[in-house]
PDB file of C-alpha atoms in Angstrom:
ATOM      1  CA  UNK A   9      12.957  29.151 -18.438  1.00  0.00           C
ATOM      2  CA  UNK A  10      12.815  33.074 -18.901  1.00  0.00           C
ATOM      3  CA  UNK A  11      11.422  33.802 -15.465  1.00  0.00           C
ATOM      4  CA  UNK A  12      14.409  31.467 -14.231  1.00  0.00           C
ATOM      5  CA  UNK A  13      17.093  33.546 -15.914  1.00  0.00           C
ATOM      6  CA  UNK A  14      15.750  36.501 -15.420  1.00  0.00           C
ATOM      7  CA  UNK A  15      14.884  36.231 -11.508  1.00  0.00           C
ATOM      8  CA  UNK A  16      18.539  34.705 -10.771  1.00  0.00           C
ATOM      9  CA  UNK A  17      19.916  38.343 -11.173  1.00  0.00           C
ATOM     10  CA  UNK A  18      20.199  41.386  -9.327  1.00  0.00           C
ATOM     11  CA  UNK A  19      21.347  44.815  -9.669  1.00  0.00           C
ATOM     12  CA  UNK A  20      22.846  47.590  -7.784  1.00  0.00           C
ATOM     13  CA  UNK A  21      21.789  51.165  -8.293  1.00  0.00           C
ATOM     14  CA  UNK A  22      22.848  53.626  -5.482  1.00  0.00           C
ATOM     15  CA  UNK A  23      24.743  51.086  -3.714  1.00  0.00           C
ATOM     16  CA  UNK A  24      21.444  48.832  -3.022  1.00  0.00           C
ATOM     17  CA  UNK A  25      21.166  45.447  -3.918  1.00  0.00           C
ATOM     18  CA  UNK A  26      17.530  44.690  -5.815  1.00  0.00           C
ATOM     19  CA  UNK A  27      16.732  41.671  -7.045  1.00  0.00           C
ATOM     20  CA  UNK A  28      15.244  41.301 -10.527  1.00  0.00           C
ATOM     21  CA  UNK A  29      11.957  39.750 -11.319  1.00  0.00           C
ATOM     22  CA  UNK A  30       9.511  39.209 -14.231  1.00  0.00           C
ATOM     23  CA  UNK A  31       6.731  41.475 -14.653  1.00  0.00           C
ATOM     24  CA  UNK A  32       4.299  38.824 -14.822  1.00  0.00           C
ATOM     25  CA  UNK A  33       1.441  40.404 -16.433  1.00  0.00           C
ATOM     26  CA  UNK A  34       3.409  41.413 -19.761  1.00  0.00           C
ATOM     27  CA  UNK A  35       3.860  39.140 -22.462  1.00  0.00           C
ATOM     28  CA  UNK A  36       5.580  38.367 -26.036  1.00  0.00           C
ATOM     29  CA  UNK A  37       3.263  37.927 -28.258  1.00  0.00           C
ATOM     30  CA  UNK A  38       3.144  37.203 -32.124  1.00  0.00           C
ATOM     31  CA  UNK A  39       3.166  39.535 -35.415  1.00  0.00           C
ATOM     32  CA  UNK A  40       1.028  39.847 -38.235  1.00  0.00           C
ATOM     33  CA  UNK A  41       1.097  42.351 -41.320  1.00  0.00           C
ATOM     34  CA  UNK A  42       0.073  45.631 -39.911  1.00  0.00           C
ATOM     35  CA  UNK A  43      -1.327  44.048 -37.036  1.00  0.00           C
ATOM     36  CA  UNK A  44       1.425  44.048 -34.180  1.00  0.00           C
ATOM     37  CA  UNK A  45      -0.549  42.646 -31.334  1.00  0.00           C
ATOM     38  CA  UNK A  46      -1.729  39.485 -33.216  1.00  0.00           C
ATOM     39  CA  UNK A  47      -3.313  37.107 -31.183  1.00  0.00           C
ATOM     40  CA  UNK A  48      -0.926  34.411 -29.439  1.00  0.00           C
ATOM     41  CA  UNK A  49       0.864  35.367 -26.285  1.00  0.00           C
ATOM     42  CA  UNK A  50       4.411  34.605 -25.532  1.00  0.00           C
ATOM     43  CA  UNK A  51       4.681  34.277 -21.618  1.00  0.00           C
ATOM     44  CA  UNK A  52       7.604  35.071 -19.866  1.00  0.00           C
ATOM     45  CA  UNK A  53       7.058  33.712 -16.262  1.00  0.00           C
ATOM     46  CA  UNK A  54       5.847  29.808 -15.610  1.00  0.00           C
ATOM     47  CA  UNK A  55       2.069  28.565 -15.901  1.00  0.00           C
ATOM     48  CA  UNK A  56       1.289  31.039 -18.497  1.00  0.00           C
ATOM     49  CA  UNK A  57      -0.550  30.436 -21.810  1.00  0.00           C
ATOM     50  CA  UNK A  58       0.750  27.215 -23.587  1.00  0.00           C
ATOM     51  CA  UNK A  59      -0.237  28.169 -26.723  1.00  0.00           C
ATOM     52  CA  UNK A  60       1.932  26.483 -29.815  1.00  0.00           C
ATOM     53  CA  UNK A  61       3.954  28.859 -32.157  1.00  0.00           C
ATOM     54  CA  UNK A  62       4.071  27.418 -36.039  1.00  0.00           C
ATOM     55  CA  UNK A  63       6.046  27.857 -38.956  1.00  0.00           C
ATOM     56  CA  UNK A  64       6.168  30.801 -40.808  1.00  0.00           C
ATOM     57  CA  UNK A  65       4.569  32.766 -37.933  1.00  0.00           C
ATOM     58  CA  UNK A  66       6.875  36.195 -36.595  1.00  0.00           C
ATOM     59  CA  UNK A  67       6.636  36.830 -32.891  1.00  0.00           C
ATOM     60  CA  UNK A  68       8.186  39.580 -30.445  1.00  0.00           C
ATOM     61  CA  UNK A  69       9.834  37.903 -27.602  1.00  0.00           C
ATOM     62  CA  UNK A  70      10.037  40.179 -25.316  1.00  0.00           C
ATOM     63  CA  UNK A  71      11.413  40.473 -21.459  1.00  0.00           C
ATOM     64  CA  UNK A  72      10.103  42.513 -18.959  1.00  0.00           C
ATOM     65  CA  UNK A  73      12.387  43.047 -15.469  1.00  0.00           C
ATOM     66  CA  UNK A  74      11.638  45.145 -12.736  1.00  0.00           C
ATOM     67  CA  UNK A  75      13.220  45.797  -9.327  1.00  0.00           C
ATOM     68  CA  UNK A  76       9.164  46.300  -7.786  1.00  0.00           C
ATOM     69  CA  UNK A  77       6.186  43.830  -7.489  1.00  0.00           C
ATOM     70  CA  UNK A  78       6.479  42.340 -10.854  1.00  0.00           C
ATOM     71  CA  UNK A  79       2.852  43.449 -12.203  1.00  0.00           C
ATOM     72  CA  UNK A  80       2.085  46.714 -13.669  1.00  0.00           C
ATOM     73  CA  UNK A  81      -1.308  49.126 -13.652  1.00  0.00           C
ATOM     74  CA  UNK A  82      -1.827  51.360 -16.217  1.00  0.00           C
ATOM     75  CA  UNK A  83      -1.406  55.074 -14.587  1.00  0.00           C
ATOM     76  CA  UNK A  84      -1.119  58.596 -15.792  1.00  0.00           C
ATOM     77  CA  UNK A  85      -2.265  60.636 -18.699  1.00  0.00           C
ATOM     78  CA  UNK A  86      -2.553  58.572 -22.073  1.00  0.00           C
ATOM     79  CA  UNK A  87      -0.144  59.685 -24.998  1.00  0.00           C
ATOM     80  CA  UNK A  88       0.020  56.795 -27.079  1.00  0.00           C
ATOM     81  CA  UNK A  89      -2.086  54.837 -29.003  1.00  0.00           C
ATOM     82  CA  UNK A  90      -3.335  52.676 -32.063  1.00  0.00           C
ATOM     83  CA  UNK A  91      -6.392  51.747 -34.745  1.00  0.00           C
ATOM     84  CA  UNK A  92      -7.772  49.109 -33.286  1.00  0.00           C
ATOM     85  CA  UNK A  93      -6.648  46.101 -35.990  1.00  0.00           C
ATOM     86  CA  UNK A  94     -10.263  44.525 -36.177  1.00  0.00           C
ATOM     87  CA  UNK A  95     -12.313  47.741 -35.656  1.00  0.00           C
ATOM     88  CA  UNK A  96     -15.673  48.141 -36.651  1.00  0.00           C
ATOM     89  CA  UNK A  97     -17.150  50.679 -38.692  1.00  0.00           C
ATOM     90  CA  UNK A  98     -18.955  53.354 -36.670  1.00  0.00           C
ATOM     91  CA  UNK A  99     -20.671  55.727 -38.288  1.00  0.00           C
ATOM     92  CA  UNK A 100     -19.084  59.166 -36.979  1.00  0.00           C
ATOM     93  CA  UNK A 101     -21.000  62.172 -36.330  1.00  0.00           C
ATOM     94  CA  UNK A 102     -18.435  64.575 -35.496  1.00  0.00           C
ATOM     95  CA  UNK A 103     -16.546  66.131 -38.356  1.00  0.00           C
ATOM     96  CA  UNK A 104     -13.151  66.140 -36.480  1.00  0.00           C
ATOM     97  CA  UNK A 105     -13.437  63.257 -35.371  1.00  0.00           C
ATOM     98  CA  UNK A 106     -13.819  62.082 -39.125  1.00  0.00           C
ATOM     99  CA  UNK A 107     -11.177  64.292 -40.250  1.00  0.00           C
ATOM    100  CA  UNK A 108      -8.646  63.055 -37.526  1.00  0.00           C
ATOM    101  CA  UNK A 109      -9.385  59.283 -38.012  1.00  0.00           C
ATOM    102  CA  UNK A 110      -8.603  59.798 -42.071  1.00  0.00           C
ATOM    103  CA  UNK A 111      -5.536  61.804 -40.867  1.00  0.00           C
ATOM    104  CA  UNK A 112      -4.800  58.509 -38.467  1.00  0.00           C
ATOM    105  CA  UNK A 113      -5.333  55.680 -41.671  1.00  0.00           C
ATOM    106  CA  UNK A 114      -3.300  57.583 -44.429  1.00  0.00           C
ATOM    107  CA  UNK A 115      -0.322  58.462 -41.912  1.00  0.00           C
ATOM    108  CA  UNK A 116      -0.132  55.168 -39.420  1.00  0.00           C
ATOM    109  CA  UNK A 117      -2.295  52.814 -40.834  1.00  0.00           C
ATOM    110  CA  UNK A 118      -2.601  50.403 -37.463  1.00  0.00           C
ATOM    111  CA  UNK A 119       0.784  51.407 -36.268  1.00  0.00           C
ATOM    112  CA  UNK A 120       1.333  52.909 -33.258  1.00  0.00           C
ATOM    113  CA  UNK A 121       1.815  56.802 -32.624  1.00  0.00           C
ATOM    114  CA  UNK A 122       1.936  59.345 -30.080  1.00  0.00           C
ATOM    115  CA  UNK A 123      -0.127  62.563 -29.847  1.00  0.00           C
ATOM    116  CA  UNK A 124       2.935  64.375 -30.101  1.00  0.00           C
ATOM    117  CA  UNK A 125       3.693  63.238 -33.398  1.00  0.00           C
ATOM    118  CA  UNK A 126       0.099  64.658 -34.753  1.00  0.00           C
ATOM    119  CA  UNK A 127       1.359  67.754 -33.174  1.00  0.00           C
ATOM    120  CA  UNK A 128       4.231  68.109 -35.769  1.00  0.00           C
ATOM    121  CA  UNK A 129       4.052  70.292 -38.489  1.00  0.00           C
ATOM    122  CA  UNK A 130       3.873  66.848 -40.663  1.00  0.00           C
ATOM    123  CA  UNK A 131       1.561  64.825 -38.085  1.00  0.00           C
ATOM    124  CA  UNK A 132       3.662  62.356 -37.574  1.00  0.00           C
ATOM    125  CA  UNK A 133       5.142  61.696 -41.180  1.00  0.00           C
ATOM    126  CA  UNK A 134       6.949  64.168 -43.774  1.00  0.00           C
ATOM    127  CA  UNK A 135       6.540  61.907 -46.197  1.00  0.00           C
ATOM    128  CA  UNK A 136       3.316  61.679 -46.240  1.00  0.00           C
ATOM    129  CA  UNK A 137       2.095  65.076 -45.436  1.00  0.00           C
ATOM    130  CA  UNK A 138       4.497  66.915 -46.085  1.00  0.00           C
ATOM    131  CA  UNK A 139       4.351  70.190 -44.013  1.00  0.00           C
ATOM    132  CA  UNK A 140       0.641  70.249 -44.035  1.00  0.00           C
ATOM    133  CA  UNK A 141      -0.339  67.215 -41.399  1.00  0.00           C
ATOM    134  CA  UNK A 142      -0.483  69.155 -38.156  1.00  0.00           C
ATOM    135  CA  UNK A 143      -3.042  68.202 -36.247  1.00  0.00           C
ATOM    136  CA  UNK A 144      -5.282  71.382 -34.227  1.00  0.00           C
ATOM    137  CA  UNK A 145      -8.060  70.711 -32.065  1.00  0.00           C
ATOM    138  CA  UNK A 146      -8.238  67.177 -31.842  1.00  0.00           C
ATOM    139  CA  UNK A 147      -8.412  65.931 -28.165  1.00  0.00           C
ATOM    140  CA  UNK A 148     -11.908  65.623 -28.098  1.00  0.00           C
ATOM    141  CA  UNK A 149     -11.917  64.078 -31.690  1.00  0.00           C
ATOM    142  CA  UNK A 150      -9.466  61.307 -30.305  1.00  0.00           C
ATOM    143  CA  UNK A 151     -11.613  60.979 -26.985  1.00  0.00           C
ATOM    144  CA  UNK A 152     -14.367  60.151 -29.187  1.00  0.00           C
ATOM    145  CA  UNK A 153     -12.624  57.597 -31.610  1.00  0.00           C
ATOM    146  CA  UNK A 154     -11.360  56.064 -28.043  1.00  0.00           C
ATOM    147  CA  UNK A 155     -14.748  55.567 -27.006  1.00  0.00           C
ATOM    148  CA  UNK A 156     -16.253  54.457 -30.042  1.00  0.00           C
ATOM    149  CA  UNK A 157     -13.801  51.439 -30.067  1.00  0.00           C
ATOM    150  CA  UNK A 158     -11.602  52.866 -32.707  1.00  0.00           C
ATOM    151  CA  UNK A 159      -9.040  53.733 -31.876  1.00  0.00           C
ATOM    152  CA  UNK A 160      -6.693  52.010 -28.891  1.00  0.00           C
ATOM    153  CA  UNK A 161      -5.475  54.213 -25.861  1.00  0.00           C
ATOM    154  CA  UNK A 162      -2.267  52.834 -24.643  1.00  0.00           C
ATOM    155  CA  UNK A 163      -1.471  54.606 -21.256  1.00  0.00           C
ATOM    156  CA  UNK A 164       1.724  54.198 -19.252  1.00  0.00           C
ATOM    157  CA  UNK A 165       2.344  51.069 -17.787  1.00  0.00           C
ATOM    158  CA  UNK A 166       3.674  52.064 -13.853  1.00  0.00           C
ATOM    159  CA  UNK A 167       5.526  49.182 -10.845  1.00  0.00           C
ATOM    160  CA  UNK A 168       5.678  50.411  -7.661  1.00  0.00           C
ATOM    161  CA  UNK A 169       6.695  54.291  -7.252  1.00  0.00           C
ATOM    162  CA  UNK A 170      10.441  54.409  -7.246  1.00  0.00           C
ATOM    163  CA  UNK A 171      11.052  50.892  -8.885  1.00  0.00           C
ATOM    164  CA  UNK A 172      13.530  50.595 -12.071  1.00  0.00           C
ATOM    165  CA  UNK A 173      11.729  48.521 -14.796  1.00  0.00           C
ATOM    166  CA  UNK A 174      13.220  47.571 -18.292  1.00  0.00           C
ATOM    167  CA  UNK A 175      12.294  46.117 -21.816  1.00  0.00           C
ATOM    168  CA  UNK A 176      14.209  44.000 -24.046  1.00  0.00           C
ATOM    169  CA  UNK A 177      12.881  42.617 -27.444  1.00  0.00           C
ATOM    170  CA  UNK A 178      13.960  40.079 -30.197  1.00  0.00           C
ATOM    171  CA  UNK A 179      11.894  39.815 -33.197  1.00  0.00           C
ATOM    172  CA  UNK A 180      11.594  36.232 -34.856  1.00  0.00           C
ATOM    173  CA  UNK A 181      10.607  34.554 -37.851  1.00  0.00           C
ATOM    174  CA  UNK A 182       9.822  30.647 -37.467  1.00  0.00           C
ATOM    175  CA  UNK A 183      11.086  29.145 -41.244  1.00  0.00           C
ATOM    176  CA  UNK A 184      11.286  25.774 -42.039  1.00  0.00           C
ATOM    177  CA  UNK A 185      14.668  24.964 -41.248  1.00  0.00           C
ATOM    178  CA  UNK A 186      15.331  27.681 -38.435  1.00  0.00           C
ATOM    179  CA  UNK A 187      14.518  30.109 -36.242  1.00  0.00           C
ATOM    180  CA  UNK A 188      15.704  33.403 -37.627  1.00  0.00           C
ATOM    181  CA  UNK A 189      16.111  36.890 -35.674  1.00  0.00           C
ATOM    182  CA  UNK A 190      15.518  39.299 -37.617  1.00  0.00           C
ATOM    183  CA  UNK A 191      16.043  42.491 -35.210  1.00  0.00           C
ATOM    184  CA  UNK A 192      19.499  41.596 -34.570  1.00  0.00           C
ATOM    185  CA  UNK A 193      22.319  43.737 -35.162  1.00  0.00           C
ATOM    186  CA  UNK A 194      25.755  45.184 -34.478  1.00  0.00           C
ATOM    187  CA  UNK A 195      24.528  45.988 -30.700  1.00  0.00           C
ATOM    188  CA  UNK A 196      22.089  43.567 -29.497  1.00  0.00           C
TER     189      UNK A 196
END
């Protein structure tokens, strides 16, 4: 039913007509504590998983509309990324690396975050480290968490060169007696 909606639009940019399709291979998917990739996939084109949702279970419905292809390929240099939820422990050898991935559990936990945020003079939160979080040095630290299973890289996700893609998201909650959206407000 999304892909139908979705792919019965167009949109003119430039004074071109472009139809609008799904990226296929991008998903909703649900939400745990700390954990915001948590397991089940929401699909947003047809023959996708089939999965149930159940009560009491938050998910991120998300829609993903491009004027290209419709399927994206990770390209470019990485900036973002994320403790892996279920990550092992690995003994580390290298002292930045140990020092960084401390720096990464007291300020983000399994959240998200960029490397320009451990740039900061706070590394990404004030209140947490003050003025003294700035993070020097640490590329090869990071590489080496990445490698080790970690830590998450999250590159950019790219359509065809010159294609317009865009993101909307609602977050749920499945209760007992409704479907509640809890990231609703005065402008979506």
């Amino acid at each position: 039913a999304i892909q139908e909606v979705m792919e019965s639009y167009e949109v003119e940019l430039d004074g071109k007509t472009y139809p609008v399709q799904c990226i296929r291979n991008l998903n909703g998917h649900s939400i745990g504590p700390y954990q915001i990739h948590a397991g089940k996939s929401v699909p947003i084109v047809k023959g996708g998983d089939t999965t149930k949702m159940e009560e009491d279970e938050m998910y991120a419905i998300e829609t993903f509309g491009t004027t290209g292809r419709g399927y994206i390929v990770e390209d470019m240099e990485c900036s973002h990324y994320m403790k892996n939820f279920h990550a092992p422990h690995v003994p580390l050898r290298l002292p930045r690396s140990k020092k960084l991935l401390s720096h990464i559990n007291k300020t983000f936990g399994t959240l998200a975050f960029c490397r320009r945020w451990l740039e900061r003079e706070d590394g990404g939160s004030a209140a947490v480290n003050g003025t003294k979080g700035k993070q020097e040095k640490y590329m090869g630290a990071l590489k080496n968490l990445c490698d080790v299973g970690i830590i998450q890289p999250y590159p950019p996700l790219v359509d065809v060169k010159g294609s317009y893609t865009a993101q909307y998201e609602h977050t749920i909650m499945l209760r007992p007696t409704c479907k509640e959206i809890v990231s609703r407000g005065d402008d979506f």
